[in-house]
PDB file of C-alpha atoms in Angstrom:
ATOM      1  CA  ASN K   1      91.826  53.979  12.185  1.00  0.00           C
ATOM      2  CA  ALA K   2      88.287  51.531  12.087  1.00  0.00           C
ATOM      3  CA  GLY K   3      86.939  51.427   8.394  1.00  0.00           C
ATOM      4  CA  VAL K   4      84.420  50.348   7.809  1.00  0.00           C
ATOM      5  CA  THR K   5      82.957  48.076  10.708  1.00  0.00           C
ATOM      6  CA  GLN K   6      80.130  45.698  10.651  1.00  0.00           C
ATOM      7  CA  THR K   7      78.776  43.895  13.528  1.00  0.00           C
ATOM      8  CA  PRO K   8      77.605  41.143  14.599  1.00  0.00           C
ATOM      9  CA  LYS K   9      79.992  38.872  12.642  1.00  0.00           C
ATOM     10  CA  PHE K  10      78.040  34.833  12.917  1.00  0.00           C
ATOM     11  CA  ARG K  11      74.957  34.907  14.249  1.00  0.00           C
ATOM     12  CA  ILE K  12      72.467  31.947  14.043  1.00  0.00           C
ATOM     13  CA  LEU K  13      68.681  32.739  13.348  1.00  0.00           C
ATOM     14  CA  LYS K  14      65.669  30.206  13.363  1.00  0.00           C
ATOM     15  CA  ILE K  15      63.571  30.464  10.199  1.00  0.00           C
ATOM     16  CA  GLY K  16      60.958  34.128  10.266  1.00  0.00           C
ATOM     17  CA  GLN K  17      63.186  35.393  12.681  1.00  0.00           C
ATOM     18  CA  SER K  18      64.297  39.463  11.552  1.00  0.00           C
ATOM     19  CA  MET K  19      67.089  41.362  12.926  1.00  0.00           C
ATOM     20  CA  THR K  20      69.346  43.908  11.280  1.00  0.00           C
ATOM     21  CA  LEU K  21      72.815  43.329   9.834  1.00  0.00           C
ATOM     22  CA  GLN K  22      75.593  47.433  11.072  1.00  0.00           C
ATOM     23  CA  CYS K  23      77.104  48.470   8.923  1.00  0.00           C
ATOM     24  CA  THR K  24      79.436  51.776   9.570  1.00  0.00           C
ATOM     25  CA  GLN K  25      82.018  53.832   8.114  1.00  0.00           C
ATOM     26  CA  ASP K  26      84.896  56.904   9.326  1.00  0.00           C
ATOM     27  CA  MET K  27      85.568  57.708   6.059  1.00  0.00           C
ATOM     28  CA  ASN K  28      82.979  59.886   4.609  1.00  0.00           C
ATOM     29  CA  HIS K  29      82.517  58.209   2.126  1.00  0.00           C
ATOM     30  CA  ASN K  30      79.256  58.767   0.152  1.00  0.00           C
ATOM     31  CA  TYR K  31      78.668  55.640  -1.495  1.00  0.00           C
ATOM     32  CA  MET K  32      77.744  52.199   0.633  1.00  0.00           C
ATOM     33  CA  TYR K  33      76.885  49.177  -0.306  1.00  0.00           C
ATOM     34  CA  TRP K  34      75.750  45.025   1.104  1.00  0.00           C
ATOM     35  CA  TYR K  35      76.428  41.899  -0.782  1.00  0.00           C
ATOM     36  CA  ARG K  36      76.260  38.955   0.112  1.00  0.00           C
ATOM     37  CA  GLN K  37      78.345  35.651  -0.898  1.00  0.00           C
ATOM     38  CA  ASP K  38      77.650  32.494  -0.875  1.00  0.00           C
ATOM     39  CA  PRO K  39      80.032  29.818  -1.254  1.00  0.00           C
ATOM     40  CA  GLY K  40      81.656  28.503  -3.896  1.00  0.00           C
ATOM     41  CA  MET K  41      80.377  32.664  -5.872  1.00  0.00           C
ATOM     42  CA  GLY K  42      81.264  36.025  -5.857  1.00  0.00           C
ATOM     43  CA  LEU K  43      79.492  38.641  -4.076  1.00  0.00           C
ATOM     44  CA  LYS K  44      76.212  39.863  -5.560  1.00  0.00           C
ATOM     45  CA  LEU K  45      74.944  42.648  -4.667  1.00  0.00           C
ATOM     46  CA  ILE K  46      72.230  43.649  -2.610  1.00  0.00           C
ATOM     47  CA  TYR K  47      71.333  46.604  -2.305  1.00  0.00           C
ATOM     48  CA  TYR K  48      73.246  50.280  -2.437  1.00  0.00           C
ATOM     49  CA  SER K  49      73.289  53.431  -1.179  1.00  0.00           C
ATOM     50  CA  VAL K  50      75.079  56.544  -3.468  1.00  0.00           C
ATOM     51  CA  GLY K  51      74.142  59.147   0.253  1.00  0.00           C
ATOM     52  CA  ALA K  52      72.324  59.518   3.172  1.00  0.00           C
ATOM     53  CA  GLY K  53      68.115  59.815   2.669  1.00  0.00           C
ATOM     54  CA  ILE K  54      69.089  58.150  -0.576  1.00  0.00           C
ATOM     55  CA  THR K  55      69.446  54.281  -1.289  1.00  0.00           C
ATOM     56  CA  ASP K  56      68.402  51.699  -4.356  1.00  0.00           C
ATOM     57  CA  LYS K  57      68.007  48.303  -5.113  1.00  0.00           C
ATOM     58  CA  GLY K  58      70.577  45.951  -6.700  1.00  0.00           C
ATOM     59  CA  GLU K  59      71.226  42.076  -7.825  1.00  0.00           C
ATOM     60  CA  VAL K  60      69.219  40.482  -5.024  1.00  0.00           C
ATOM     61  CA  PRO K  61      67.044  42.550  -3.126  1.00  0.00           C
ATOM     62  CA  ASN K  62      64.190  40.071  -2.360  1.00  0.00           C
ATOM     63  CA  GLY K  63      63.416  39.208   0.936  1.00  0.00           C
ATOM     64  CA  TYR K  64      65.886  42.796   2.568  1.00  0.00           C
ATOM     65  CA  ASN K  65      65.197  46.375   2.915  1.00  0.00           C
ATOM     66  CA  VAL K  66      67.794  49.302   3.927  1.00  0.00           C
ATOM     67  CA  SER K  67      68.567  52.379   5.233  1.00  0.00           C
ATOM     68  CA  ARG K  68      70.533  55.563   5.367  1.00  0.00           C
ATOM     69  CA  SER K  69      69.348  58.262   7.519  1.00  0.00           C
ATOM     70  CA  THR K  70      73.433  59.305   7.920  1.00  0.00           C
ATOM     71  CA  THR K  71      76.411  58.977   5.666  1.00  0.00           C
ATOM     72  CA  GLU K  72      77.987  56.645   8.746  1.00  0.00           C
ATOM     73  CA  ASP K  73      75.458  53.574   8.941  1.00  0.00           C
ATOM     74  CA  PHE K  74      74.271  52.051   6.530  1.00  0.00           C
ATOM     75  CA  PRO K  75      71.417  48.754   8.619  1.00  0.00           C
ATOM     76  CA  LEU K  76      70.535  46.235   6.313  1.00  0.00           C
ATOM     77  CA  ARG K  77      67.217  44.256   7.704  1.00  0.00           C
ATOM     78  CA  LEU K  78      65.798  40.522   7.203  1.00  0.00           C
ATOM     79  CA  GLU K  79      62.047  41.610   8.056  1.00  0.00           C
ATOM     80  CA  LEU K  80      61.330  36.732   7.949  1.00  0.00           C
ATOM     81  CA  ALA K  81      64.091  34.923   7.907  1.00  0.00           C
ATOM     82  CA  ALA K  82      64.595  32.404   5.173  1.00  0.00           C
ATOM     83  CA  PRO K  83      66.698  29.986   4.446  1.00  0.00           C
ATOM     84  CA  SER K  84      68.516  30.697   1.541  1.00  0.00           C
ATOM     85  CA  GLN K  85      69.570  33.698   3.506  1.00  0.00           C
ATOM     86  CA  THR K  86      72.320  31.774   4.611  1.00  0.00           C
ATOM     87  CA  SER K  87      75.542  33.324   3.403  1.00  0.00           C
ATOM     88  CA  VAL K  88      77.909  35.570   4.580  1.00  0.00           C
ATOM     89  CA  TYR K  89      77.138  39.769   4.019  1.00  0.00           C
ATOM     90  CA  PHE K  90      79.849  41.503   3.175  1.00  0.00           C
ATOM     91  CA  CYS K  91      79.400  45.954   3.668  1.00  0.00           C
ATOM     92  CA  ALA K  92      81.159  48.830   1.016  1.00  0.00           C
ATOM     93  CA  SER K  93      82.425  51.862   1.010  1.00  0.00           C
ATOM     94  CA  THR K  94      83.554  53.981  -1.271  1.00  0.00           C
ATOM     95  CA  PRO K  95      84.070  58.232  -1.369  1.00  0.00           C
ATOM     96  CA  ASP K  96      82.580  58.475  -5.230  1.00  0.00           C
ATOM     97  CA  HIS K  97      81.150  56.101  -8.047  1.00  0.00           C
ATOM     98  CA  LEU K  98      84.578  57.359 -10.933  1.00  0.00           C
ATOM     99  CA  ASN K  99      87.452  55.676  -9.320  1.00  0.00           C
ATOM    100  CA  GLN K 100      87.864  54.603  -6.474  1.00  0.00           C
ATOM    101  CA  PRO K 101      87.844  51.711  -5.286  1.00  0.00           C
ATOM    102  CA  GLN K 102      85.810  50.185  -2.601  1.00  0.00           C
ATOM    103  CA  HIS K 103      86.601  49.274   1.186  1.00  0.00           C
ATOM    104  CA  PHE K 104      85.589  46.051   3.025  1.00  0.00           C
ATOM    105  CA  GLY K 105      84.323  45.198   6.125  1.00  0.00           C
ATOM    106  CA  ASP K 106      85.567  41.211   7.621  1.00  0.00           C
ATOM    107  CA  GLY K 107      81.846  40.411   6.419  1.00  0.00           C
ATOM    108  CA  THR K 108      79.198  39.622   8.541  1.00  0.00           C
ATOM    109  CA  ARG K 109      78.022  35.666   8.869  1.00  0.00           C
ATOM    110  CA  LEU K 110      74.129  34.539   9.019  1.00  0.00           C
ATOM    111  CA  SER K 111      72.930  30.982   9.433  1.00  0.00           C
ATOM    112  CA  ILE K 112      69.481  30.415   8.960  1.00  0.00           C
ATOM    113  CA  LEU K 113      67.453  26.430  10.756  1.00  0.00           C
TER     114      LEU K 113
ATOM    115  CA  GLY B   1      73.942  42.309 -18.989  1.00  0.00           C
ATOM    116  CA  GLU B   2      76.998  42.134 -17.548  1.00  0.00           C
ATOM    117  CA  ASP B   3      79.318  39.412 -16.167  1.00  0.00           C
ATOM    118  CA  VAL B   4      83.132  38.010 -14.758  1.00  0.00           C
ATOM    119  CA  GLU B   5      83.924  34.538 -15.298  1.00  0.00           C
ATOM    120  CA  GLN B   6      87.227  33.017 -13.597  1.00  0.00           C
ATOM    121  CA  SER B   7      88.429  29.274 -12.879  1.00  0.00           C
ATOM    122  CA  LEU B   8      87.435  28.106  -9.433  1.00  0.00           C
ATOM    123  CA  PHE B   9      91.704  26.989  -8.250  1.00  0.00           C
ATOM    124  CA  LEU B  10      94.849  27.579  -9.490  1.00  0.00           C
ATOM    125  CA  SER B  11      97.338  25.360  -7.478  1.00  0.00           C
ATOM    126  CA  VAL B  12     101.445  26.488  -8.273  1.00  0.00           C
ATOM    127  CA  ARG B  13     104.341  24.880  -6.290  1.00  0.00           C
ATOM    128  CA  GLU B  14     106.409  27.958  -3.845  1.00  0.00           C
ATOM    129  CA  GLY B  15     108.467  30.009  -5.541  1.00  0.00           C
ATOM    130  CA  ASP B  16     106.328  29.726  -9.488  1.00  0.00           C
ATOM    131  CA  SER B  17     104.286  31.864 -10.495  1.00  0.00           C
ATOM    132  CA  SER B  18     100.853  31.899 -10.196  1.00  0.00           C
ATOM    133  CA  VAL B  19      98.422  32.999 -13.614  1.00  0.00           C
ATOM    134  CA  ILE B  20      95.033  34.422 -12.586  1.00  0.00           C
ATOM    135  CA  ASN B  21      92.830  34.763 -15.541  1.00  0.00           C
ATOM    136  CA  CYS B  22      88.860  36.906 -15.207  1.00  0.00           C
ATOM    137  CA  THR B  23      87.312  37.945 -18.639  1.00  0.00           C
ATOM    138  CA  TYR B  24      84.515  40.077 -18.853  1.00  0.00           C
ATOM    139  CA  THR B  25      81.826  41.216 -20.655  1.00  0.00           C
ATOM    140  CA  ASP B  26      80.959  45.258 -21.039  1.00  0.00           C
ATOM    141  CA  SER B  27      82.613  46.943 -22.899  1.00  0.00           C
ATOM    142  CA  SER B  28      82.555  50.282 -20.796  1.00  0.00           C
ATOM    143  CA  SER B  29      83.891  49.427 -18.441  1.00  0.00           C
ATOM    144  CA  THR B  30      86.385  51.856 -16.478  1.00  0.00           C
ATOM    145  CA  TYR B  31      88.774  50.529 -14.001  1.00  0.00           C
ATOM    146  CA  LEU B  32      89.382  46.658 -13.092  1.00  0.00           C
ATOM    147  CA  TYR B  33      90.065  44.564  -9.767  1.00  0.00           C
ATOM    148  CA  TRP B  34      91.549  41.826  -7.640  1.00  0.00           C
ATOM    149  CA  TYR B  35      90.754  41.678  -4.349  1.00  0.00           C
ATOM    150  CA  LYS B  36      92.613  38.596  -2.515  1.00  0.00           C
ATOM    151  CA  GLN B  37      90.244  37.421   0.191  1.00  0.00           C
ATOM    152  CA  GLU B  38      91.635  35.334   3.411  1.00  0.00           C
ATOM    153  CA  PRO B  39      90.207  32.716   5.063  1.00  0.00           C
ATOM    154  CA  GLY B  40      87.269  33.717   7.406  1.00  0.00           C
ATOM    155  CA  ALA B  41      88.464  37.748   6.485  1.00  0.00           C
ATOM    156  CA  GLY B  42      86.705  40.806   4.121  1.00  0.00           C
ATOM    157  CA  LEU B  43      87.823  41.484   0.429  1.00  0.00           C
ATOM    158  CA  GLN B  44      91.326  43.415   0.572  1.00  0.00           C
ATOM    159  CA  LEU B  45      92.035  45.982  -2.269  1.00  0.00           C
ATOM    160  CA  LEU B  46      95.671  43.965  -3.775  1.00  0.00           C
ATOM    161  CA  THR B  47      95.808  45.957  -7.232  1.00  0.00           C
ATOM    162  CA  TYR B  48      93.880  47.713 -10.117  1.00  0.00           C
ATOM    163  CA  ILE B  49      94.433  49.622 -13.576  1.00  0.00           C
ATOM    164  CA  PHE B  50      92.340  52.196 -15.276  1.00  0.00           C
ATOM    165  CA  SER B  51      91.356  50.724 -18.751  1.00  0.00           C
ATOM    166  CA  ASN B  52      92.809  51.695 -21.600  1.00  0.00           C
ATOM    167  CA  MET B  53      96.028  50.900 -20.008  1.00  0.00           C
ATOM    168  CA  ASP B  54      97.407  47.770 -21.532  1.00  0.00           C
ATOM    169  CA  MET B  55     100.278  46.367 -17.988  1.00  0.00           C
ATOM    170  CA  LYS B  56     100.250  47.732 -14.584  1.00  0.00           C
ATOM    171  CA  GLN B  57     103.083  46.443 -12.564  1.00  0.00           C
ATOM    172  CA  ASP B  58     103.200  46.707  -8.748  1.00  0.00           C
ATOM    173  CA  GLN B  59     105.916  44.446  -7.141  1.00  0.00           C
ATOM    174  CA  ARG B  60     104.887  41.367  -7.209  1.00  0.00           C
ATOM    175  CA  LEU B  61     102.003  41.574  -8.579  1.00  0.00           C
ATOM    176  CA  THR B  62     101.296  41.967 -12.778  1.00  0.00           C
ATOM    177  CA  VAL B  63      98.348  43.349 -14.085  1.00  0.00           C
ATOM    178  CA  LEU B  64      98.133  42.444 -18.267  1.00  0.00           C
ATOM    179  CA  LEU B  65      94.253  43.845 -19.560  1.00  0.00           C
ATOM    180  CA  ASN B  66      93.375  42.867 -22.919  1.00  0.00           C
ATOM    181  CA  LYS B  67      90.577  45.405 -23.447  1.00  0.00           C
ATOM    182  CA  LYS B  68      89.798  43.793 -27.643  1.00  0.00           C
ATOM    183  CA  ASP B  69      89.343  40.426 -25.873  1.00  0.00           C
ATOM    184  CA  LYS B  70      88.369  41.623 -23.027  1.00  0.00           C
ATOM    185  CA  HIS B  71      90.359  39.598 -20.674  1.00  0.00           C
ATOM    186  CA  LEU B  72      91.664  39.761 -17.742  1.00  0.00           C
ATOM    187  CA  SER B  73      95.313  38.640 -15.777  1.00  0.00           C
ATOM    188  CA  LEU B  74      97.264  38.557 -11.958  1.00  0.00           C
ATOM    189  CA  ARG B  75     100.696  37.768 -12.176  1.00  0.00           C
ATOM    190  CA  ILE B  76     101.935  37.148  -8.444  1.00  0.00           C
ATOM    191  CA  ALA B  77     106.001  36.203  -8.733  1.00  0.00           C
ATOM    192  CA  ASP B  78     107.148  33.388  -6.331  1.00  0.00           C
ATOM    193  CA  THR B  79     104.063  32.507  -4.610  1.00  0.00           C
ATOM    194  CA  GLN B  80     104.425  32.985  -0.698  1.00  0.00           C
ATOM    195  CA  THR B  81     102.830  29.842   0.776  1.00  0.00           C
ATOM    196  CA  GLY B  82     100.898  33.955   3.299  1.00  0.00           C
ATOM    197  CA  ASP B  83      99.017  34.432  -0.710  1.00  0.00           C
ATOM    198  CA  SER B  84      96.872  30.515  -0.585  1.00  0.00           C
ATOM    199  CA  ALA B  85      93.272  32.294  -0.023  1.00  0.00           C
ATOM    200  CA  ILE B  86      90.517  32.833  -3.014  1.00  0.00           C
ATOM    201  CA  TYR B  87      91.728  36.595  -5.806  1.00  0.00           C
ATOM    202  CA  PHE B  88      88.697  37.545  -7.421  1.00  0.00           C
ATOM    203  CA  CYS B  89      88.449  39.960 -10.234  1.00  0.00           C
ATOM    204  CA  ALA B  90      85.684  42.639 -10.090  1.00  0.00           C
ATOM    205  CA  ASP B  91      84.691  44.716 -12.875  1.00  0.00           C
ATOM    206  CA  ARG B  92      83.658  48.522 -12.592  1.00  0.00           C
ATOM    207  CA  GLY B  93      80.047  48.878 -14.398  1.00  0.00           C
ATOM    208  CA  GLN B  94      77.885  51.296 -15.865  1.00  0.00           C
ATOM    209  CA  GLY B  95      76.424  53.299 -12.317  1.00  0.00           C
ATOM    210  CA  GLY B  96      79.558  52.419 -10.311  1.00  0.00           C
ATOM    211  CA  LYS B  97      78.450  49.234  -9.349  1.00  0.00           C
ATOM    212  CA  LEU B  98      81.581  46.006  -8.783  1.00  0.00           C
ATOM    213  CA  ILE B  99      80.821  43.123 -10.771  1.00  0.00           C
ATOM    214  CA  PHE B 100      82.339  39.813  -9.512  1.00  0.00           C
ATOM    215  CA  GLY B 101      84.304  37.058 -10.848  1.00  0.00           C
ATOM    216  CA  GLN B 102      83.076  33.292  -9.210  1.00  0.00           C
ATOM    217  CA  GLY B 103      86.996  34.244  -7.104  1.00  0.00           C
ATOM    218  CA  THR B 104      90.016  31.217  -8.079  1.00  0.00           C
ATOM    219  CA  GLU B 105      90.951  29.666  -5.449  1.00  0.00           C
ATOM    220  CA  LEU B 106      94.886  30.184  -4.425  1.00  0.00           C
ATOM    221  CA  SER B 107      96.655  26.497  -3.462  1.00  0.00           C
ATOM    222  CA  VAL B 108     100.678  26.862  -2.475  1.00  0.00           C
ATOM    223  CA  LYS B 109     102.714  23.901  -2.036  1.00  0.00           C
ATOM    224  CA  PRO B 110     105.588  23.747  -0.102  1.00  0.00           C
TER     225      PRO B 110
END
Protein backbone atom coordinates (compact mmCIF):
# COMPACT_ATOMS: atom_id res chain seq x y z
CA ASN A 1 0.00 0.00 0.00
CA ALA A 2 2.02 2.97 -1.29
CA GLY A 3 -0.17 5.82 0.03
CA VAL A 4 1.11 9.23 -1.11
CA THR A 5 4.29 9.12 -3.20
CA GLN A 6 6.37 12.19 -4.00
CA THR A 7 9.23 12.45 -6.47
CA PRO A 8 11.98 13.52 -6.50
CA LYS A 9 13.09 13.40 -2.86
CA PHE A 10 15.81 16.01 -3.39
CA ARG A 11 16.55 18.56 -6.08
CA ILE A 12 18.85 21.53 -6.62
CA LEU A 13 17.79 24.13 -9.16
CA LYS A 14 19.40 27.24 -10.52
CA ILE A 15 17.54 30.55 -10.35
CA GLY A 16 15.16 30.84 -13.29
CA GLN A 17 14.92 27.12 -14.01
CA SER A 18 11.60 25.33 -13.99
CA MET A 19 10.58 21.95 -12.66
CA THR A 20 7.62 19.82 -11.72
CA LEU A 21 7.22 18.10 -8.36
CA GLN A 22 5.25 14.91 -8.76
CA CYS A 23 2.65 13.59 -6.34
CA THR A 24 0.53 10.50 -6.76
CA GLN A 25 -1.80 8.64 -4.41
CA ASP A 26 -3.33 5.19 -4.77
CA MET A 27 -6.12 5.57 -2.20
CA ASN A 28 -8.70 7.07 -4.57
CA HIS A 29 -8.81 10.23 -2.45
CA ASN A 30 -10.68 13.17 -3.89
CA TYR A 31 -8.88 15.90 -1.95
CA MET A 32 -5.20 16.63 -2.52
CA TYR A 33 -2.99 19.39 -1.15
CA TRP A 34 0.45 20.91 -1.63
CA TYR A 35 2.24 22.50 1.33
CA ARG A 36 5.63 24.07 1.82
CA GLN A 37 7.52 23.88 5.09
CA ASP A 38 10.17 26.45 5.89
CA PRO A 39 12.60 26.03 8.82
CA GLY A 40 10.96 26.72 12.18
CA MET A 41 7.60 27.22 10.54
CA GLY A 42 4.48 25.17 10.16
CA LEU A 43 3.11 24.07 6.83
CA LYS A 44 1.70 26.67 4.50
CA LEU A 45 -0.91 25.62 1.95
CA ILE A 46 0.09 26.39 -1.65
CA TYR A 47 -2.72 24.85 -3.70
CA TYR A 48 -5.38 22.25 -3.21
CA SER A 49 -7.81 20.23 -5.29
CA VAL A 50 -11.21 18.78 -4.39
CA GLY A 51 -11.32 16.46 -7.38
CA ALA A 52 -10.10 15.87 -10.91
CA GLY A 53 -10.30 19.04 -12.97
CA ILE A 54 -10.71 21.33 -9.96
CA THR A 55 -7.92 23.31 -8.29
CA ASP A 56 -7.86 26.30 -5.97
CA LYS A 57 -5.30 28.61 -4.40
CA GLY A 58 -4.16 28.23 -0.85
CA GLU A 59 -2.30 30.67 1.37
CA VAL A 60 0.92 31.05 -0.66
CA PRO A 61 0.22 30.26 -4.37
CA ASN A 62 2.45 32.86 -6.05
CA GLY A 63 5.17 31.34 -8.22
CA TYR A 64 3.45 27.96 -8.49
CA ASN A 65 0.94 26.22 -10.72
CA VAL A 66 -0.93 22.95 -10.40
CA SER A 67 -3.12 20.67 -12.48
CA ARG A 68 -5.38 17.75 -11.62
CA SER A 69 -6.17 15.75 -14.74
CA THR A 70 -6.66 12.49 -12.83
CA THR A 71 -7.74 11.54 -9.32
CA GLU A 72 -4.34 9.99 -8.62
CA ASP A 73 -1.94 12.75 -9.69
CA PHE A 74 -1.47 16.32 -8.50
CA PRO A 75 1.77 17.80 -9.89
CA LEU A 76 3.15 21.13 -8.67
CA ARG A 77 5.05 23.29 -11.16
CA LEU A 78 7.62 26.00 -10.52
CA GLU A 79 8.03 28.09 -13.67
CA LEU A 80 10.85 30.49 -12.73
CA ALA A 81 12.61 29.21 -9.63
CA ALA A 82 13.58 31.82 -7.06
CA PRO A 83 15.70 31.46 -3.88
CA SER A 84 12.58 32.17 -1.80
CA GLN A 85 11.16 28.89 -3.05
CA THR A 86 13.88 26.89 -1.28
CA SER A 87 11.82 24.72 1.04
CA VAL A 88 10.51 21.26 1.76
CA TYR A 89 7.35 20.50 -0.17
CA PHE A 90 4.72 18.08 1.09
CA CYS A 91 1.81 16.59 -0.78
CA ALA A 92 -1.19 15.25 1.13
CA SER A 93 -4.52 13.63 0.37
CA THR A 94 -7.79 12.86 2.14
CA PRO A 95 -11.03 11.19 1.05
CA ASP A 96 -13.19 14.20 1.95
CA HIS A 97 -13.05 17.50 3.78
CA LEU A 98 -15.16 16.53 6.72
CA ASN A 99 -13.40 14.40 9.28
CA GLN A 100 -10.79 12.24 7.61
CA PRO A 101 -7.17 13.10 8.44
CA GLN A 102 -4.73 13.98 5.69
CA HIS A 103 -2.14 11.43 4.58
CA PHE A 104 1.26 12.93 3.79
CA GLY A 105 4.05 12.01 1.42
CA ASP A 106 7.67 12.03 2.62
CA GLY A 107 8.43 15.39 1.05
CA THR A 108 10.62 16.89 -1.66
CA ARG A 109 13.60 18.95 -0.47
CA LEU A 110 14.21 21.70 -3.00
CA SER A 111 17.13 24.14 -3.03
CA ILE A 112 17.31 27.08 -5.41
CA LEU A 113 20.84 28.45 -5.87
CA GLY B 1 -7.60 34.91 9.59
CA GLU B 2 -7.34 31.57 11.31
CA ASP B 3 -4.20 30.99 13.33
CA VAL B 4 -2.62 28.19 15.36
CA GLU B 5 0.17 28.86 17.86
CA GLN B 6 2.59 26.50 19.59
CA SER B 7 5.69 26.91 21.69
CA LEU B 8 8.78 26.01 19.68
CA PHE B 9 10.78 23.79 22.04
CA LEU B 10 10.26 21.33 24.89
CA SER B 11 12.93 19.30 26.64
CA VAL B 12 12.14 16.43 29.02
CA ARG B 13 13.94 13.50 30.60
CA GLU B 14 13.22 9.94 29.55
CA GLY B 15 10.37 8.48 31.61
CA ASP B 16 8.82 11.87 32.39
CA SER B 17 5.54 13.09 30.90
CA SER B 18 5.60 15.64 28.08
CA VAL B 19 2.86 18.20 27.58
CA ILE B 20 2.73 20.09 24.30
CA ASN B 21 0.34 23.02 24.12
CA CYS B 22 -1.49 24.66 21.25
CA THR B 23 -3.92 27.55 20.90
CA TYR B 24 -6.14 28.29 17.92
CA THR B 25 -8.45 31.07 16.86
CA ASP B 26 -11.06 29.44 14.62
CA SER B 27 -14.44 29.25 16.37
CA SER B 28 -15.85 26.88 13.74
CA SER B 29 -13.22 24.16 14.22
CA THR B 30 -14.62 20.67 13.86
CA TYR B 31 -11.53 18.54 14.28
CA LEU B 32 -8.10 19.21 15.76
CA TYR B 33 -5.13 17.03 14.98
CA TRP B 34 -1.71 16.17 16.30
CA TYR B 35 0.95 15.16 13.80
CA LYS B 36 4.48 13.90 14.46
CA GLN B 37 7.40 14.63 12.13
CA GLU B 38 10.66 12.75 12.51
CA PRO B 39 13.82 14.11 10.85
CA GLY B 40 13.71 13.82 7.07
CA ALA B 41 10.22 12.36 7.04
CA GLY B 42 6.70 13.49 6.30
CA LEU B 43 3.96 14.10 8.84
CA GLN B 44 2.46 11.13 10.62
CA LEU B 45 -0.99 11.47 12.17
CA LEU B 46 -0.82 10.70 15.89
CA THR B 47 -4.34 11.39 17.05
CA TYR B 48 -7.24 13.75 16.60
CA ILE B 49 -10.19 15.00 18.61
CA PHE B 50 -13.64 16.12 17.62
CA SER B 51 -14.58 19.57 18.85
CA ASN B 52 -17.45 18.31 21.04
CA MET B 53 -15.07 16.18 23.10
CA ASP B 54 -13.03 17.31 26.10
CA MET B 55 -10.56 14.47 26.23
CA LYS B 56 -9.32 11.56 24.19
CA GLN B 57 -6.89 8.89 25.37
CA ASP B 58 -4.96 6.56 23.14
CA GLN B 59 -2.35 4.41 24.92
CA ARG B 60 0.40 6.83 26.06
CA LEU B 61 -1.27 9.82 24.40
CA THR B 62 -3.89 12.03 26.05
CA VAL B 63 -5.46 14.95 24.21
CA LEU B 64 -7.24 17.65 26.20
CA LEU B 65 -9.45 20.24 24.52
CA ASN B 66 -10.70 23.41 26.20
CA LYS B 67 -13.02 24.80 23.58
CA LYS B 68 -13.90 27.89 25.61
CA ASP B 69 -10.24 28.95 25.75
CA LYS B 70 -9.43 27.44 22.32
CA HIS B 71 -6.60 25.48 23.92
CA LEU B 72 -5.45 22.00 22.93
CA SER B 73 -2.77 19.91 24.60
CA LEU B 74 -1.03 16.62 23.91
CA ARG B 75 0.33 14.66 26.86
CA ILE B 76 2.80 11.85 26.23
CA ALA B 77 3.20 9.57 29.24
CA ASP B 78 6.52 7.81 29.96
CA THR B 79 8.31 9.74 27.22
CA GLN B 80 10.97 7.75 25.37
CA THR B 81 13.94 8.85 23.24
CA GLY B 82 12.00 7.59 20.21
CA ASP B 83 9.42 10.29 20.91
CA SER B 84 11.97 12.98 20.00
CA ALA B 85 10.46 14.74 16.98
CA ILE B 86 8.55 17.84 15.94
CA TYR B 87 4.88 17.81 16.90
CA PHE B 88 2.35 19.84 14.93
CA CYS B 89 -1.06 20.90 16.04
CA ALA B 90 -3.53 21.45 13.17
CA ASP B 91 -7.02 22.87 13.03
CA ARG B 92 -9.47 21.86 10.36
CA GLY B 93 -10.85 25.21 9.34
CA GLN B 94 -13.36 26.35 6.80
CA GLY B 95 -13.50 24.33 3.60
CA GLY B 96 -11.64 21.47 5.22
CA LYS B 97 -8.24 23.10 4.93
CA LEU B 98 -5.77 22.37 7.69
CA ILE B 99 -4.11 25.27 9.49
CA PHE B 100 -0.85 24.18 11.10
CA GLY B 101 1.03 25.56 14.06
CA GLN B 102 4.78 26.19 13.80
CA GLY B 103 5.58 22.85 15.44
CA THR B 104 7.06 22.02 18.85
CA GLU B 105 10.43 20.31 18.85
CA LEU B 106 10.45 17.72 21.61
CA SER B 107 13.88 16.68 22.87
CA VAL B 108 14.03 13.66 25.17
CA LYS B 109 17.21 13.31 27.21
CA PRO B 110 18.27 9.92 28.61
